[in-house]
Coordinates of C-alpha atoms and ligand atoms in Angstrom, one line a residue:
M23 CA 0.1 0.1 0.1
K24 CA 2.6 2.6 1.0
T25 CA 5.0 2.0 -1.8
S26 CA 2.3 2.1 -4.4
F27 CA 1.3 5.5 -2.8
F28 CA 4.9 6.8 -3.1
T29 CA 5.1 5.6 -6.5
I30 CA 2.3 7.5 -7.6
L31 CA 3.1 10.5 -5.4
I32 CA 6.8 10.4 -7.1
T33 CA 5.0 10.0 -11.0
I34 CA 2.7 13.0 -10.3
L35 CA 6.0 15.2 -9.1
S36 CA 8.0 13.9 -11.7
L37 CA 5.3 14.8 -14.6
S38 CA 4.2 18.7 -13.2
L39 CA 8.5 19.2 -13.0
S40 CA 9.6 17.7 -16.3
P41 CA 8.6 20.3 -19.1
S42 CA 9.1 18.0 -21.6
L43 CA 6.2 15.1 -20.0
S44 CA 3.4 18.1 -19.0
Q45 CA 4.4 20.6 -22.2
R46 CA 0.9 21.5 -24.1
C47 CA 1.8 25.0 -25.8
N48 CA 2.0 25.2 -29.0
V49 CA 5.1 26.2 -30.2
K50 CA 3.8 28.6 -33.1
D51 CA 1.7 30.2 -30.1
E52 CA 5.1 30.5 -27.8
K53 CA 6.9 31.8 -30.5
T54 CA 4.3 34.4 -30.9
L55 CA 3.7 35.3 -27.5
L56 CA 7.4 35.8 -27.3
K57 CA 7.2 38.5 -30.2
I58 CA 4.4 39.9 -28.5
K59 CA 6.6 40.4 -25.2
K60 CA 9.3 41.5 -27.1
S61 CA 7.6 44.1 -28.9
L62 CA 6.0 45.4 -26.0
G63 CA 9.4 46.1 -24.8
N64 CA 9.7 43.2 -22.5
P65 CA 7.4 44.3 -19.8
Y66 CA 8.0 43.6 -16.2
Q67 CA 4.1 42.0 -16.2
L68 CA 5.3 39.8 -18.6
S69 CA 7.8 38.0 -16.8
S70 CA 5.9 34.6 -16.7
W71 CA 6.5 34.5 -20.2
N72 CA 9.6 32.4 -20.7
R73 CA 10.3 29.4 -22.5
A74 CA 11.5 27.5 -19.3
S75 CA 7.6 26.8 -18.7
D76 CA 4.5 25.6 -20.5
C77 CA 3.3 29.0 -22.3
C78 CA -0.1 27.4 -21.2
R79 CA 0.4 28.3 -17.9
W80 CA 1.9 32.0 -18.4
Y81 CA 0.0 34.7 -16.7
H82 CA -2.5 36.6 -19.0
V83 CA -3.4 33.7 -21.1
Q84 CA -5.5 30.7 -21.8
C85 CA -5.3 27.5 -23.8
D86 CA -7.9 25.9 -25.5
L87 CA -8.4 22.2 -23.4
Y88 CA -8.9 20.4 -26.3
N89 CA -5.7 21.5 -29.0
D90 CA -4.0 23.8 -26.5
R91 CA -4.4 27.0 -28.6
I92 CA -4.0 30.5 -27.1
T93 CA -7.7 31.4 -26.7
S94 CA -7.6 34.6 -24.6
L95 CA -5.2 37.3 -24.1
T96 CA -6.0 39.5 -21.4
I97 CA -3.7 42.2 -20.0
Y98 CA -4.6 44.7 -17.6
S99 CA -3.0 47.7 -16.0
A100 CA 0.3 47.5 -17.0
N101 CA 3.4 49.6 -17.7
I102 CA 3.9 48.9 -21.5
S103 CA 4.6 51.4 -23.6
G104 CA 4.3 51.0 -27.7
R105 CA 1.9 49.7 -30.4
I106 CA -0.3 46.6 -31.0
P107 CA 2.2 44.4 -32.3
D108 CA 1.4 43.2 -35.7
A109 CA 2.3 39.6 -34.3
L110 CA -1.0 39.4 -32.4
G111 CA -2.8 38.2 -35.7
S112 CA -0.7 35.1 -35.4
L113 CA -2.7 33.9 -33.0
P114 CA -5.3 32.8 -34.7
F115 CA -7.5 30.7 -32.0
L116 CA -7.8 34.0 -29.9
E117 CA -11.2 34.0 -28.8
T118 CA -10.6 37.1 -26.2
L119 CA -8.2 39.6 -26.4
I120 CA -8.2 42.2 -23.9
F121 CA -5.9 45.1 -23.3
R122 CA -7.2 47.1 -20.6
K123 CA -5.8 50.4 -18.5
L124 CA -2.3 50.4 -20.5
T125 CA -2.7 54.0 -20.9
N126 CA 1.4 54.0 -22.9
L127 CA -0.4 51.7 -25.5
T128 CA -0.8 54.2 -28.9
G129 CA -1.3 54.1 -32.2
P130 CA -3.8 53.0 -34.3
I131 CA -5.3 49.4 -34.5
P132 CA -3.4 47.3 -37.0
F133 CA -5.1 45.8 -39.6
T134 CA -3.6 42.2 -38.7
I135 CA -6.3 42.3 -36.1
T136 CA -8.8 40.9 -39.3
K137 CA -7.3 37.9 -38.9
L138 CA -8.4 36.8 -35.7
T139 CA -11.5 35.9 -36.9
R140 CA -12.6 33.8 -33.8
L141 CA -12.7 36.4 -31.5
K142 CA -15.5 36.8 -29.5
N143 CA -14.6 39.7 -27.2
L144 CA -12.1 42.5 -28.4
T145 CA -11.3 45.3 -26.0
F146 CA -9.3 48.1 -25.7
S147 CA -9.9 50.2 -23.2
W148 CA -8.0 53.2 -21.3
T149 CA -5.3 52.9 -23.7
N150 CA -4.5 55.6 -25.6
L151 CA -5.2 54.3 -29.2
S152 CA -5.5 56.9 -31.7
G153 CA -6.9 57.1 -35.4
T154 CA -10.3 56.1 -37.0
I155 CA -12.4 52.7 -35.5
P156 CA -11.4 50.9 -38.6
S157 CA -14.4 49.6 -40.7
F158 CA -12.5 46.2 -41.0
L159 CA -13.7 45.4 -37.6
S160 CA -16.5 44.4 -39.3
R161 CA -14.8 41.5 -40.6
L162 CA -14.6 40.1 -37.2
T163 CA -18.0 38.4 -37.5
N164 CA -18.0 36.1 -34.4
L165 CA -17.4 39.4 -31.9
K166 CA -20.4 39.8 -29.3
S167 CA -18.4 42.6 -27.6
L168 CA -16.7 45.2 -28.9
D169 CA -15.4 47.6 -26.7
L170 CA -13.2 50.6 -27.7
S171 CA -13.8 53.1 -25.2
F172 CA -12.1 55.7 -23.1
N173 CA -9.4 56.1 -26.0
N174 CA -8.2 58.7 -28.2
F175 CA -10.4 57.8 -31.8
T176 CA -11.0 60.3 -33.6
G177 CA -13.1 60.3 -37.2
T178 CA -16.7 58.7 -37.6
I179 CA -18.5 55.6 -36.7
P180 CA -18.0 53.0 -39.5
P181 CA -21.4 52.0 -41.1
E182 CA -20.1 48.8 -41.5
L183 CA -20.0 47.9 -37.7
A184 CA -23.8 47.2 -38.0
T185 CA -23.4 44.3 -40.1
L186 CA -21.6 42.3 -37.5
P187 CA -24.2 39.8 -36.8
N188 CA -23.5 38.7 -33.3
L189 CA -22.7 41.7 -31.6
Q190 CA -24.2 42.6 -28.2
T191 CA -22.5 45.0 -26.7
L192 CA -21.0 47.8 -28.3
H193 CA -18.6 50.4 -26.5
L194 CA -17.3 53.7 -28.2
D195 CA -17.9 56.1 -25.5
R196 CA -15.1 58.3 -24.9
N197 CA -13.1 59.1 -27.1
R198 CA -12.6 62.4 -29.6
L199 CA -15.8 60.8 -32.4
T200 CA -17.2 63.0 -34.7
G201 CA -20.4 62.5 -37.6
P202 CA -23.3 61.3 -37.0
I203 CA -25.0 58.0 -35.8
P204 CA -24.8 55.8 -38.8
E205 CA -28.1 55.2 -41.1
S206 CA -26.9 52.1 -41.2
F207 CA -27.6 51.5 -37.2
G208 CA -31.6 51.1 -38.7
T209 CA -30.3 47.6 -40.0
F210 CA -28.6 45.7 -37.7
T211 CA -29.9 42.2 -38.5
G212 CA -30.8 40.2 -35.4
K213 CA -30.8 41.5 -31.9
V214 CA -29.7 45.2 -31.7
P215 CA -26.5 45.3 -29.3
A216 CA -26.2 47.6 -26.1
I217 CA -24.8 50.4 -27.5
Y218 CA -22.7 53.3 -25.9
L219 CA -21.7 56.7 -27.4
S220 CA -21.2 59.4 -24.5
H221 CA -18.8 61.9 -24.1
N222 CA -17.8 62.2 -27.9
L223 CA -18.2 64.8 -30.3
L224 CA -21.2 63.4 -32.4
N225 CA -23.1 65.8 -34.7
G226 CA -26.2 65.4 -36.8
T227 CA -29.6 64.4 -36.7
V228 CA -31.0 61.3 -35.4
P229 CA -31.8 59.2 -38.6
K230 CA -35.2 58.4 -39.1
S231 CA -33.6 54.8 -40.1
L232 CA -33.4 54.2 -36.2
A233 CA -37.1 53.9 -36.2
R234 CA -37.2 50.3 -37.7
V235 CA -35.5 48.5 -34.8
N236 CA -35.7 47.8 -31.8
F237 CA -32.8 49.0 -29.4
T238 CA -32.7 48.0 -25.7
W239 CA -30.1 49.4 -24.1
L240 CA -29.0 53.1 -25.7
D241 CA -26.1 55.8 -24.2
L242 CA -25.8 59.0 -26.1
S243 CA -25.3 61.0 -23.8
R244 CA -22.6 63.9 -23.9
N245 CA -22.3 65.0 -27.5
S246 CA -24.0 67.0 -29.9
L247 CA -26.9 65.3 -31.2
H248 CA -29.5 67.0 -33.0
G249 CA -32.8 66.2 -34.4
D250 CA -36.1 64.0 -32.7
L251 CA -36.2 60.8 -30.3
S252 CA -39.6 59.4 -31.1
V253 CA -37.9 56.9 -33.5
F254 CA -36.7 55.0 -29.9
F255 CA -40.1 55.2 -28.6
G256 CA -44.2 54.1 -29.3
T257 CA -45.9 50.9 -27.7
N258 CA -44.2 48.5 -30.5
K259 CA -40.8 49.3 -29.0
T260 CA -38.8 47.4 -26.3
I261 CA -36.5 50.4 -25.5
K262 CA -35.4 49.6 -21.6
A263 CA -32.9 52.1 -20.8
A264 CA -31.6 55.3 -23.0
D265 CA -29.3 58.3 -21.6
F266 CA -30.0 61.0 -24.1
S267 CA -29.2 64.0 -21.8
R268 CA -26.4 67.0 -22.7
N269 CA -27.3 66.8 -26.6
M270 CA -29.3 69.4 -28.6
F271 CA -32.1 67.1 -29.4
E272 CA -35.1 69.3 -29.9
F273 CA -38.6 68.1 -30.2
N274 CA -42.5 68.3 -29.0
F275 CA -42.2 66.2 -26.1
S276 CA -46.4 66.5 -26.3
K277 CA -46.1 64.5 -29.6
V278 CA -44.8 61.4 -28.3
V279 CA -47.4 59.9 -26.9
E280 CA -46.8 56.3 -26.7
F281 CA -43.8 54.9 -24.7
P282 CA -42.9 51.3 -24.3
A283 CA -44.0 49.1 -21.5
S284 CA -40.3 47.9 -21.1
L285 CA -38.8 51.6 -20.8
S286 CA -37.2 51.8 -17.3
A287 CA -34.7 54.6 -17.4
L288 CA -34.8 57.7 -19.2
D289 CA -32.6 60.7 -18.9
L290 CA -33.3 63.8 -21.1
N291 CA -31.6 66.7 -19.1
H292 CA -29.7 69.3 -21.2
N293 CA -31.2 69.2 -24.8
R294 CA -33.6 71.4 -26.2
I295 CA -37.2 69.4 -25.7
Y296 CA -40.0 71.5 -25.5
G297 CA -44.3 71.2 -25.3
S298 CA -45.5 69.5 -22.2
L299 CA -45.4 66.0 -20.5
P300 CA -47.6 63.7 -21.6
T301 CA -49.9 61.6 -19.2
T302 CA -48.7 58.8 -20.6
L303 CA -45.5 59.0 -19.1
T304 CA -47.7 57.9 -15.6
G305 CA -48.0 54.4 -17.1
V306 CA -44.4 54.0 -17.0
N307 CA -42.3 52.4 -14.5
L308 CA -39.8 54.7 -14.8
Q309 CA -36.7 53.7 -11.8
R310 CA -34.8 56.5 -13.8
W311 CA -36.0 60.2 -15.0
N312 CA -34.8 63.3 -15.6
V313 CA -35.9 66.0 -18.1
S314 CA -33.9 69.1 -16.3
Y315 CA -32.7 71.6 -18.5
N316 CA -35.0 71.9 -21.4
R317 CA -37.7 74.0 -22.7
L318 CA -41.0 72.1 -21.0
C319 CA -44.3 73.7 -20.1
G320 CA -47.3 72.9 -18.3
E321 CA -48.1 70.8 -15.6
I322 CA -46.7 67.6 -14.1
P323 CA -48.6 64.6 -14.8
A324 CA -50.3 63.1 -11.3
G325 CA -49.5 59.6 -10.8
G326 CA -47.3 56.7 -11.5
N327 CA -43.6 57.7 -10.8
L328 CA -43.4 61.0 -12.0
Q329 CA -43.7 62.3 -8.1
K330 CA -41.1 60.0 -6.9
Y331 CA -38.7 62.1 -8.0
D332 CA -37.3 65.5 -6.6
N333 CA -37.4 68.6 -8.5
T334 CA -34.0 68.4 -9.5
A335 CA -35.2 65.7 -12.2
Y336 CA -37.8 68.8 -13.6
F337 CA -35.7 72.1 -12.7
H338 CA -34.5 74.5 -15.4
N339 CA -37.2 74.4 -17.8
R340 CA -39.5 77.4 -19.3
C341 CA -42.7 76.7 -17.2
L342 CA -43.2 73.2 -16.0
C343 CA -45.3 73.0 -12.8
G344 CA -46.9 71.4 -10.4
S345 CA -45.2 68.5 -7.7
P346 CA -42.8 68.2 -7.3
L347 CA -42.4 71.8 -8.6
P348 CA -44.5 74.4 -7.1
A349 CA -48.3 74.1 -7.9
C350 CA -49.0 75.8 -11.5
Y351 CA -51.1 78.8 -11.5
Ligands
NAG405 C1 4.3 55.7 -19.3 O1 5.1 56.3 -19.8 C2 5.9 57.1 -19.4 C3 7.2 57.8 -19.9 O2 8.3 56.4 -19.9 C4 6.2 56.6 -17.9 O3 6.8 57.9 -17.1 C5 4.8 56.3 -17.2 O4 5.3 55.9 -15.9 C6 4.6 55.4 -18.2 N1 2.8 55.1 -17.2 C7 2.4 53.9 -17.3 C8 1.2 53.9 -16.5 O5 2.9 52.8 -17.7
NAG406 C1 6.8 52.8 -16.3 O1 8.3 52.2 -17.1 C2 8.9 53.3 -17.4 C3 10.5 52.4 -17.9 O2 10.5 52.1 -18.5 C4 9.2 53.8 -16.0 O3 10.1 55.1 -16.1 C5 8.3 54.1 -15.3 O4 8.6 54.5 -14.2 C6 7.0 52.6 -15.2 N1 5.9 53.3 -14.6 C7 5.4 52.6 -13.6 C8 3.9 53.4 -13.2 O5 5.5 51.6 -13.2
NAG407 C1 -1.7 59.7 -24.4 O1 -0.6 60.1 -25.0 C2 -0.4 61.3 -25.1 C3 0.4 62.0 -26.2 O2 0.4 61.2 -27.5 C4 -0.1 61.9 -23.8 O3 -0.1 63.5 -23.9 C5 -1.2 61.8 -22.6 O4 -0.4 62.0 -21.7 C6 -1.3 60.2 -22.8 N1 -2.6 59.9 -22.2 C7 -2.2 58.7 -21.1 C8 -3.5 58.6 -20.3 O5 -1.5 58.8 -20.6
NAG408 C1 -5.9 62.1 -25.7 O1 -4.8 62.5 -26.3 C2 -4.2 63.7 -25.0 C3 -3.4 64.5 -26.2 O2 -2.9 63.9 -27.0 C4 -4.3 63.4 -23.8 O3 -4.4 64.4 -22.9 C5 -5.6 62.5 -23.2 O4 -5.1 62.0 -21.9 C6 -5.1 61.5 -24.4 N1 -6.4 60.7 -23.8 C7 -6.4 59.2 -23.2 C8 -7.7 58.5 -23.0 O5 -5.4 58.9 -23.3
NAG409 C1 -15.9 40.6 -22.5 O1 -15.1 40.6 -21.2 C2 -15.4 41.5 -20.7 C3 -14.3 41.4 -19.4 O2 -13.6 40.4 -19.2 C4 -16.0 40.7 -19.4 O3 -17.2 41.7 -18.8 C5 -17.3 40.6 -20.9 O4 -18.7 40.3 -20.4 C6 -17.0 39.8 -22.1 N1 -17.6 40.2 -23.0 C7 -18.3 39.0 -24.0 C8 -19.8 39.2 -24.9 O5 -17.8 37.4 -23.4
NAG410 C1 -20.2 68.3 -37.9 O1 -19.4 68.7 -37.0 C2 -18.2 68.8 -38.5 C3 -17.3 69.3 -37.9 O2 -17.1 70.2 -36.7 C4 -18.9 69.7 -39.5 O3 -18.2 70.0 -40.7 C5 -20.3 69.1 -39.8 O4 -20.7 70.3 -40.8 C6 -21.2 68.8 -38.5 N1 -22.3 68.5 -39.2 C7 -23.8 68.6 -38.9 C8 -24.8 68.1 -39.5 O5 -23.9 69.7 -37.9
NAG411 C1 -40.1 45.4 -31.7 O1 -40.0 44.1 -30.8 C2 -41.9 44.2 -30.9 C3 -41.9 43.3 -29.5 O2 -41.0 42.2 -29.5 C4 -42.2 43.5 -31.5 O3 -43.5 43.7 -31.4 C5 -41.9 44.6 -33.0 O4 -42.1 44.4 -34.2 C6 -40.7 44.9 -33.3 N1 -40.1 45.8 -33.9 C7 -39.4 46.0 -34.9 C8 -39.2 47.2 -35.6 O5 -38.2 45.1 -34.9
NAG412 C1 -47.5 47.8 -33.7 O1 -47.6 46.6 -34.1 C2 -48.6 46.1 -34.7 C3 -48.9 44.4 -35.4 O2 -47.3 44.0 -35.3 C4 -49.6 46.6 -35.7 O3 -50.3 46.7 -36.0 C5 -48.9 48.3 -35.2 O4 -49.6 49.3 -36.7 C6 -47.6 49.0 -34.8 N1 -48.0 50.2 -34.4 C7 -47.3 51.0 -34.7 C8 -47.2 52.6 -34.0 O5 -46.0 50.9 -35.3
NAG413 C1 -46.8 70.5 -29.6 O1 -47.5 69.7 -29.6 C2 -49.1 69.9 -29.3 C3 -49.8 68.6 -29.7 O2 -49.7 68.4 -30.9 C4 -49.8 71.1 -30.1 O3 -50.6 71.6 -29.1 C5 -48.7 72.3 -29.5 O4 -48.9 73.6 -29.7 C6 -47.3 72.0 -29.8 N1 -46.5 72.9 -29.2 C7 -45.2 73.3 -29.7 C8 -44.6 74.6 -28.9 O5 -45.1 73.6 -30.8
NAG414 C1 -31.2 65.4 -13.0 O1 -30.1 66.0 -13.7 C2 -29.5 67.3 -13.6 C3 -28.7 67.9 -14.3 O2 -27.7 66.8 -14.4 C4 -29.1 67.0 -12.0 O3 -28.4 67.8 -11.4 C5 -29.7 66.3 -11.0 O4 -29.0 65.8 -9.9 C6 -31.0 65.1 -11.7 N1 -32.1 64.5 -10.5 C7 -32.1 63.3 -10.8 C8 -33.5 63.2 -9.8 O5 -32.0 62.4 -11.5

C-alpha cells in the first residue's frame, strides 16, 4: 500500500516538474507570444512568459482544453509602452483579446487584427489608441462584444459595424468621435446590441432609419446630437434604458404619446425639448427619470412614478409646474 502511494506521488511530481512531459503549449503560439512580449518592451508584467515553462501556464493567457491553442490574452494595468504588435494576428485561435488600462499603448488598431476571425470579445479600453475606428473590424463576424471606450479615437463611426451579426455590446464611449450616428444602425440584423456612444463629439440628426429596429440599451449622452427622439418610442418598441442627456435634441414632447412598457430609465436632461409631459408617462415604471434643463411647459402629470423624483428631475425648464415643482397657477 505504502509503496504504491509513493510511486503515484513520485509519478505526479515528476510529471508536473518535467516540462518535456507536461508541455501542452503550441510551439507557434509560444513563439508568437514571445514576439509580442518583445515588441511590448519585455514589460515586468509579462515576466512569466518564459520558455522555461509551458506557455499554457503563463499569466494573462489561456489555452483551449482540446487543442492547446491560445484562446485568450488579457492584459490589465501594466506598464506597457508602444503600439499593438503585429504579431497578435498570428494567434489564430484567440477568442478573447483584452487590453485594459495600458495608458502608454498608442497608435492605431492594426489591420492584422482581421486575421483573428474567432474573436468574440475584443476590448481595447483605457488605452491611448488613436486614429479612426477601422471599418475592417466588421470582418470579425463572431464578435459579441466590442469595447473601444476611453481612447483617443477620432473620425466617424464606421457604418459597417451594423453588419456584425452577433454583436451584443458596442462601447465606443469616451473618445473624440465626430459625425452622425450611421444610418446603418437602423439595419442591424438580429438583436440590436447595447450601444454606448457617450462622451464623444458626435453631431448631426438622429437618422429616421433607427425607427426600423428595436433598441434596448442606448447611451448617447454628452455629444452634440440634434433631432427628434420619437423614433425610439411607441408601444411596439422594446427600449429599456436610454440616456440622451447633454445633447441638442429638439422636439415637441407632447407629440410622443406612446411609451414602451419596457422603458425603465430615461434621461433627457440638458437638451432643447419643448411642449409638455404626456400623461401616458404615469403608466411607465420609470426607475430613472430626468427632464431637467429643457424647454418644457405645463403641468407635470400626477401619478405613476413621476412624483417619486425630487424637483431636480424637472428644474430649469421654461414653465413646468406642479408637484414636485411649485403648483401651477
Ligand atoms: C508611461 O510612460 C511614461 C514615460 O516613459 C512613464 O513615465 C509612465 O510611468 C508610464 N505610465 C504607465 C502607466 O505605464
Ligand atoms: C513604467 O516604465 C518606465 C520605463 O520603463 C518607468 O520609467 C516608469 O517609472 C514606469 N511606470 C510605472 C507606473 O511603473
Ligand atoms: C496619451 O498620449 C498623449 C500623447 O500621445 C499623452 O500626452 C498623454 O499623456 C497620454 N495619456 C495617458 C493617459 O497616458
Ligand atoms: C488623448 O490625447 C490627449 C492629448 O494628445 C491626452 O491629453 C489624453 O490624455 C489622451 N486621452 C487618453 C484617454 O489617453
Ligand atoms: C468580454 O470581457 C469583459 C471583460 O472580461 C467581460 O466583462 C464581458 O462580459 C465579456 N463579454 C463577452 C460577450 O464575453
Ligand atoms: C458636424 O461637425 C463637423 C465638424 O465640426 C462639421 O463639419 C459638420 O458640418 C457637422 N455636421 C452637422 C450635421 O452638424
Ligand atoms: C420590436 O419588438 C416588438 C416586441 O417584441 C415587436 O412587436 C416589434 O415588431 C419589434 N419592432 C421592430 C421594428 O422590430
Ligand atoms: C404595432 O404592431 C402592430 C402589430 O404588428 C401593428 O398593427 C401596429 O400598426 C404597430 N403600431 C405602430 C405604432 O407601429
Ligand atoms: C406641441 O404639440 C402639441 C400637441 O400636438 C401642440 O398642441 C402644441 O402646440 C405643440 N407645441 C409647440 C410649442 O409647438
Ligand atoms: C437631473 O439632472 C440634473 C442635471 O445633470 C442633476 O443636477 C439632477 O441632480 C438630476 N436629478 C435627478 C433626480 O436625477
